[in-house]
């Protein structure tokens, strides 16, 4: 059976060992169906090596368990912290411990940079690099229930044991191809604390609507703010307060009294009274009293009136050729909207910076400036310098 750490002392001892290693692999199991913030249920860690003691499960739900030794390891910049598809894990550790593991290595990002395609899954990397298979039967089990079964433990541990070989392979490939800096550029955004803070002020932007009325959006903004703040304070999913279609209905009908609320077709009965009802009515009132100059507005859609369709098509051909040459997924370099922006004269975007500019952006601008042309040679696209 995999070793499970259930005391802070045992965790501290393992983290002291980990602090002497060049890297550790990390994964988590969590639930978020019943809460606003994800509930951390299990942490898996492995050190370089093959010994059984080199990989452990950490039970954050054990009585008296503190994860501070783990967070101290995360702050230790002498040890690389290796994750796969780290975004949700990072969100959990940011909320729980206000910590961001550094330095970070995300094998999903590294795999994209190494030519494995866009958002490649862990199972694919296990099969292609570790030459192994995964038992996914425990994937959707309730990780908050105790005791964990042997199958659950083995499933969880596989998420960090194979990760060691995957990390070593991808790190070596990045070094061989000179693309380590490419991955570090991608991780700069991933490790930005601001990505893991949900600001109630901007919660209205998550709600899809085609209505541009200033007064409607003002009420919607205040209702969405109330829902977000309530969900955060009570740690329950925002849809348990109100679903999006309810927000849209209330922003349209603008109820001013409990009697008005009772006429709602979509609002749950329990939300028509008490704190939720009071919060809804107060939010509507704030929206209606908002100064028109402060009405929220959607970001303006890009002006496509100057779009040159032929140039946009040439940029697509160029992107495909450069992505194949670099062995990187096209979408990782530039989106279809990016290409349209370039064809309209736009000169800002991710494509215009860092490794993306080296791979594609520089030639894209040269194409726009008639400095290069494209020709077909067999199955390949050839770039011809004009000046």
Coordinates of C-alpha atoms in Angstrom, one line a residue:
X1 CA 0.0 0.0 0.0
X2 CA 1.3 3.5 -0.8
X3 CA 2.5 5.4 2.3
X4 CA 0.1 8.1 3.5
X5 CA 1.3 11.0 5.6
X6 CA -1.3 12.0 8.2
X7 CA 0.7 14.2 10.6
X8 CA 2.5 17.5 10.2
X9 CA 5.6 15.9 11.6
X10 CA 5.7 13.1 8.9
X11 CA 5.1 15.7 6.2
X12 CA 7.9 17.9 7.5
X13 CA 10.3 15.0 7.5
X14 CA 9.4 14.1 3.9
X15 CA 9.7 17.7 2.8
X16 CA 13.1 17.9 4.5
X17 CA 14.2 15.0 2.2
X18 CA 12.6 16.7 -0.8
X19 CA 14.5 19.9 -0.1
X20 CA 17.8 18.0 -0.9
X21 CA 16.5 16.9 -4.3
X22 CA 16.7 18.8 -7.7
X23 CA 12.9 18.4 -8.2
X24 CA 9.7 16.9 -6.8
X25 CA 6.5 15.9 -8.7
X26 CA 3.2 17.1 -7.3
X27 CA -0.5 16.5 -8.0
X28 CA -3.8 16.9 -6.1
X29 CA -7.2 15.4 -5.8
X30 CA -10.0 17.7 -5.0
X31 CA -13.8 18.4 -5.1
X32 CA -15.5 21.5 -6.1
X33 CA -19.1 20.5 -7.0
X34 CA -20.4 21.5 -3.5
X35 CA -18.2 24.5 -2.7
X36 CA -17.1 27.8 -4.3
X37 CA -13.5 27.1 -3.5
X38 CA -12.1 23.7 -4.4
X39 CA -11.8 21.4 -1.4
X40 CA -8.4 19.9 -1.3
X41 CA -8.7 16.2 -0.5
X42 CA -5.3 14.7 -1.3
X43 CA -1.8 15.7 -2.3
X44 CA 0.6 13.3 -4.1
X45 CA 4.4 13.8 -4.2
X46 CA 7.3 11.9 -5.5
X47 CA 11.1 12.4 -5.4
X48 CA 13.5 11.2 -8.0
X49 CA 14.2 7.5 -7.7
X50 CA 12.4 4.2 -7.6
X51 CA 12.2 3.4 -3.9
X52 CA 8.7 3.0 -2.4
X53 CA 9.6 5.6 0.1
X54 CA 10.2 8.2 -2.7
X55 CA 6.5 8.6 -3.4
X56 CA 3.8 9.5 -0.8
X57 CA 0.2 10.6 -0.4
X58 CA -0.5 13.5 1.9
X59 CA -3.9 13.6 3.7
X60 CA -4.8 17.3 4.2
X61 CA -8.1 16.2 5.9
X62 CA -6.3 14.3 8.7
X63 CA -7.0 15.8 12.1
X64 CA -4.3 18.3 13.1
X65 CA -2.6 18.2 9.7
X66 CA -0.9 21.5 8.6
X67 CA 0.4 21.9 5.1
X68 CA 2.9 24.5 6.0
X69 CA 5.9 22.2 5.5
X70 CA 4.7 21.6 2.0
X71 CA 4.2 25.3 1.4
X72 CA 7.7 26.0 2.8
X73 CA 9.0 23.5 0.1
X74 CA 7.0 25.4 -2.5
X75 CA 8.9 28.6 -1.5
X76 CA 12.3 26.8 -1.8
X77 CA 13.6 28.0 -5.2
X78 CA 16.4 25.4 -5.2
X79 CA 13.8 22.6 -5.9
X80 CA 11.8 22.5 -9.1
X81 CA 8.1 21.7 -8.5
X82 CA 6.8 19.6 -11.4
X83 CA 3.0 19.5 -12.2
X84 CA 0.9 18.4 -15.2
X85 CA -1.8 21.0 -16.2
X86 CA -1.1 22.9 -13.1
X87 CA -3.7 25.7 -13.2
X88 CA -6.3 24.2 -10.9
X89 CA -3.6 22.9 -8.5
X90 CA -2.1 26.4 -8.3
X91 CA -5.5 27.9 -7.7
X92 CA -6.0 25.6 -4.7
X93 CA -2.6 26.4 -3.2
X94 CA -3.0 30.1 -3.8
X95 CA -6.4 30.1 -1.9
X96 CA -5.4 27.7 0.8
X97 CA -1.9 28.9 1.6
X98 CA -1.4 32.1 -0.4
X99 CA 1.6 30.4 -2.0
X100 CA 2.8 29.9 -5.6
X101 CA 5.2 27.0 -6.2
X102 CA 8.5 28.3 -7.6
X103 CA 10.3 27.4 -9.8
X104 CA 7.5 25.6 -11.6
X105 CA 7.6 23.1 -14.5
X106 CA 4.3 22.2 -16.1
X107 CA 4.7 19.1 -18.3
X108 CA 1.5 20.0 -20.3
X109 CA 3.1 23.3 -21.3
X110 CA 6.4 21.7 -21.9
X111 CA 4.8 19.0 -24.1
X112 CA 3.1 21.7 -26.3
X113 CA 6.4 23.5 -26.7
X114 CA 8.0 20.2 -27.6
X115 CA 5.5 19.4 -30.3
X116 CA 3.1 17.1 -28.6
X117 CA 0.1 19.1 -29.7
X118 CA -2.3 21.5 -27.8
X119 CA -3.3 20.7 -24.2
X120 CA -1.9 17.1 -24.4
X121 CA -3.3 14.9 -21.6
X122 CA -1.3 13.2 -18.9
X123 CA -2.4 9.8 -20.1
X124 CA -1.0 10.5 -23.6
X125 CA 2.4 11.4 -22.1
X126 CA 2.5 8.4 -19.9
X127 CA 1.8 6.2 -23.0
X128 CA 4.3 8.0 -25.3
X129 CA 7.1 8.8 -22.9
X130 CA 6.9 6.4 -20.0
X131 CA 5.5 3.5 -22.2
X132 CA 3.0 2.7 -19.6
X133 CA -0.8 2.7 -19.2
X134 CA -3.1 4.2 -16.5
X135 CA -6.0 2.7 -14.6
X136 CA -8.6 5.6 -14.7
X137 CA -11.4 3.7 -12.9
X138 CA -10.9 5.8 -9.7
X139 CA -10.9 9.2 -11.6
X140 CA -14.4 10.4 -10.5
X141 CA -14.6 8.9 -7.0
X142 CA -15.3 11.0 -3.9
X143 CA -11.9 11.9 -2.7
X144 CA -13.3 13.4 0.5
X145 CA -14.5 10.1 1.9
X146 CA -12.2 8.1 4.3
X147 CA -10.7 5.6 4.3
X148 CA -9.4 5.8 0.7
X149 CA -9.4 2.5 -1.1
X150 CA -6.3 0.8 -2.4
X151 CA -7.4 1.4 -5.9
X152 CA -7.8 5.2 -5.2
X153 CA -4.4 5.4 -3.6
X154 CA -2.7 3.5 -6.5
X155 CA -4.5 5.7 -9.0
X156 CA -3.4 8.9 -7.2
X157 CA 0.2 7.8 -6.9
X158 CA 0.5 7.0 -10.6
X159 CA -0.1 10.7 -11.3
X160 CA 3.3 11.6 -9.8
X161 CA 5.4 8.5 -10.2
X162 CA 5.2 8.5 -14.1
X163 CA 5.6 12.2 -14.0
X164 CA 9.2 11.8 -13.0
X165 CA 10.2 10.2 -16.2
X166 CA 8.0 12.6 -18.3
X167 CA 9.7 15.6 -16.6
X168 CA 13.2 14.3 -17.2
X169 CA 12.4 13.5 -20.8
X170 CA 10.8 16.9 -21.6
X171 CA 13.4 18.9 -19.6
X172 CA 16.1 17.2 -21.7
X173 CA 14.2 17.9 -24.9
X174 CA 13.8 21.6 -24.1
X175 CA 17.5 21.9 -23.3
X176 CA 18.4 20.1 -26.5
X177 CA 16.2 22.3 -28.7
X178 CA 17.0 25.5 -26.8
X179 CA 13.4 26.1 -25.9
X180 CA 13.6 26.2 -22.2
X181 CA 13.1 30.0 -22.3
X182 CA 9.9 29.4 -24.4
X183 CA 8.4 27.4 -21.6
X184 CA 9.5 29.9 -19.0
X185 CA 7.6 32.6 -21.0
X186 CA 4.4 30.5 -20.8
X187 CA 4.8 29.9 -17.1
X188 CA 5.1 33.6 -16.3
X189 CA 1.4 34.0 -16.9
X190 CA 0.5 30.7 -15.2
X191 CA 2.2 31.7 -12.0
X192 CA 0.7 35.2 -11.8
X193 CA -1.2 35.4 -8.5
X194 CA -3.7 37.7 -10.3
X195 CA -5.0 34.9 -12.4
X196 CA -6.4 33.1 -9.3
X197 CA -8.3 36.0 -7.8
X198 CA -12.0 36.4 -8.8
X199 CA -13.0 40.1 -8.4
X200 CA -16.7 40.5 -7.8
X201 CA -16.5 43.8 -9.6
X202 CA -16.0 42.0 -12.9
X203 CA -18.2 39.0 -12.3
X204 CA -20.8 40.4 -14.7
X205 CA -18.5 39.7 -17.6
X206 CA -18.9 36.0 -17.0
X207 CA -22.6 36.2 -17.8
X208 CA -23.4 35.9 -21.5
X209 CA -25.9 38.4 -22.8
X210 CA -26.6 40.2 -26.1
X211 CA -28.2 43.2 -24.4
X212 CA -26.2 46.4 -24.5
X213 CA -28.6 48.6 -22.6
X214 CA -26.6 50.6 -20.1
X215 CA -29.3 50.4 -17.3
X216 CA -29.7 46.6 -17.9
X217 CA -25.9 46.1 -17.6
X218 CA -25.7 48.3 -14.5
X219 CA -28.3 46.1 -12.7
X220 CA -26.7 43.0 -14.0
X221 CA -23.3 44.1 -12.7
X222 CA -24.6 44.7 -9.2
X223 CA -26.6 41.4 -9.2
X224 CA -23.5 39.5 -10.3
X225 CA -21.4 41.3 -7.7
X226 CA -23.9 40.3 -5.0
X227 CA -24.0 36.7 -6.1
X228 CA -20.2 36.4 -6.2
X229 CA -19.6 38.0 -2.8
X230 CA -22.3 35.8 -1.3
X231 CA -21.0 32.6 -2.9
X232 CA -17.4 33.5 -1.7
X233 CA -18.5 34.3 1.9
X234 CA -20.6 31.2 2.2
X235 CA -18.2 29.0 0.2
X236 CA -21.0 27.6 -2.0
X237 CA -21.2 27.4 -5.8
X238 CA -22.5 30.7 -7.4
X239 CA -25.3 28.8 -9.1
X240 CA -26.6 27.8 -5.7
X241 CA -27.3 31.5 -5.1
X242 CA -28.7 32.2 -8.6
X243 CA -28.1 30.8 -12.0
X244 CA -27.2 33.0 -14.9
X245 CA -30.6 32.9 -16.5
X246 CA -32.0 34.3 -13.2
X247 CA -29.6 37.2 -13.2
X248 CA -30.7 38.0 -16.7
X249 CA -34.3 37.9 -15.9
X250 CA -33.9 40.1 -12.8
X251 CA -31.7 42.6 -14.7
X252 CA -34.6 42.8 -17.2
X253 CA -37.5 43.0 -14.8
X254 CA -35.7 45.1 -12.2
X255 CA -37.8 44.1 -9.1
X256 CA -38.1 46.8 -6.4
X257 CA -40.1 44.8 -3.8
X258 CA -40.7 41.4 -2.4
X259 CA -43.9 41.3 -4.3
X260 CA -42.0 42.0 -7.5
X261 CA -39.7 39.1 -6.7
X262 CA -42.6 36.7 -6.2
X263 CA -43.4 37.2 -9.9
X264 CA -40.1 35.9 -11.1
X265 CA -40.4 32.8 -13.2
X266 CA -36.9 31.5 -12.5
X267 CA -36.0 32.6 -9.0
X268 CA -36.0 29.8 -6.4
X269 CA -38.7 30.0 -3.7
X270 CA -36.1 30.2 -0.9
X271 CA -34.4 33.2 -2.6
X272 CA -37.6 35.3 -2.6
X273 CA -37.2 36.0 1.1
X274 CA -34.5 36.6 3.8
X275 CA -30.9 37.6 3.1
X276 CA -30.9 36.6 -0.6
X277 CA -34.1 38.6 -1.4
X278 CA -32.7 41.6 0.5
X279 CA -29.4 41.4 -1.3
X280 CA -31.2 41.1 -4.7
X281 CA -33.3 44.2 -4.1
X282 CA -30.4 46.2 -2.8
X283 CA -28.3 45.2 -5.9
X284 CA -31.1 46.2 -8.2
X285 CA -31.4 49.5 -6.4
X286 CA -27.7 50.2 -6.7
X287 CA -27.8 49.4 -10.4
X288 CA -30.7 51.8 -11.0
X289 CA -29.0 54.6 -9.1
X290 CA -25.7 54.2 -11.0
X291 CA -24.6 57.3 -12.8
X292 CA -25.0 56.7 -16.5
X293 CA -21.4 57.8 -17.0
X294 CA -20.4 54.7 -14.9
X295 CA -22.5 52.2 -16.8
X296 CA -20.5 49.1 -17.6
X297 CA -19.7 48.5 -21.2
X298 CA -18.5 45.5 -23.2
X299 CA -15.1 45.7 -24.7
X300 CA -15.4 47.0 -28.3
X301 CA -15.2 44.4 -30.9
X302 CA -12.2 44.7 -33.2
X303 CA -12.7 46.9 -36.3
X304 CA -12.6 44.5 -39.2
X305 CA -13.6 47.0 -41.8
X306 CA -10.1 47.2 -43.2
X307 CA -9.6 43.4 -43.3
X308 CA -7.8 42.2 -46.3
X309 CA -9.1 38.6 -46.8
X310 CA -6.3 37.6 -49.2
X311 CA -3.7 38.7 -46.7
X312 CA -5.5 36.9 -43.9
X313 CA -5.4 33.7 -46.0
X314 CA -1.7 34.1 -46.7
X315 CA -1.0 34.6 -42.9
X316 CA -2.9 31.3 -42.3
X317 CA -0.6 29.6 -44.8
X318 CA 2.5 31.1 -43.2
X319 CA 1.3 30.2 -39.7
X320 CA 0.8 26.6 -40.7
X321 CA 4.2 26.4 -42.3
X322 CA 6.0 28.0 -39.4
X323 CA 4.2 25.9 -36.8
X324 CA 5.1 22.7 -38.7
X325 CA 8.7 23.8 -39.0
X326 CA 8.9 24.5 -35.3
X327 CA 6.9 21.4 -34.3
X328 CA 4.4 23.5 -32.2
X329 CA 0.6 23.6 -32.3
X330 CA -0.6 26.6 -34.4
X331 CA -3.1 27.7 -31.8
X332 CA -0.2 28.0 -29.3
X333 CA 1.4 30.6 -31.6
X334 CA -1.5 32.7 -32.8
X335 CA -5.3 32.4 -33.0
X336 CA -7.5 32.9 -36.0
X337 CA -8.6 36.3 -34.5
X338 CA -4.9 37.2 -34.2
X339 CA -4.4 36.6 -37.9
X340 CA -7.4 38.8 -38.7
X341 CA -6.0 41.5 -36.5
X342 CA -2.7 41.4 -38.3
X343 CA -4.4 41.6 -41.6
X344 CA -6.3 44.7 -40.4
X345 CA -3.0 46.4 -39.4
X346 CA -3.0 45.3 -35.7
X347 CA 0.5 45.0 -34.3
X348 CA -0.1 43.9 -30.7
X349 CA -0.8 40.5 -29.2
X350 CA 1.0 37.5 -27.8
X351 CA 2.3 36.6 -31.3
X352 CA 4.2 39.9 -31.3
X353 CA 6.4 39.0 -28.3
X354 CA 9.0 36.5 -27.2
X355 CA 9.4 33.1 -28.9
X356 CA 6.2 33.5 -30.8
X357 CA 7.6 36.6 -32.6
X358 CA 10.8 34.6 -33.4
X359 CA 8.8 31.7 -34.8
X360 CA 6.0 33.5 -36.6
X361 CA 5.5 37.2 -35.8
X362 CA 8.6 38.6 -37.5
X363 CA 7.8 36.9 -40.8
X364 CA 4.1 37.8 -40.5
X365 CA 5.1 41.5 -40.4
X366 CA 7.5 41.0 -43.3
X367 CA 4.7 39.4 -45.3
X368 CA 2.4 42.4 -44.5
X369 CA 5.2 44.8 -45.6
X370 CA 5.7 43.0 -48.9
X371 CA 9.2 42.0 -47.8
X372 CA 8.6 38.2 -48.4
X373 CA 6.4 36.1 -50.6
X374 CA 5.2 32.5 -50.3
X375 CA 5.5 29.8 -52.8
X376 CA 4.6 26.1 -52.9
X377 CA 7.3 23.5 -53.4
X378 CA 5.9 20.0 -53.3
X379 CA 4.3 19.5 -49.9
X380 CA 6.1 22.5 -48.4
X381 CA 5.6 26.2 -48.3
X382 CA 8.7 28.2 -49.1
X383 CA 9.5 31.8 -48.0
X384 CA 11.0 34.0 -50.7
X385 CA 12.8 37.2 -49.7
X386 CA 11.7 40.2 -51.8
X387 CA 13.8 42.9 -50.2

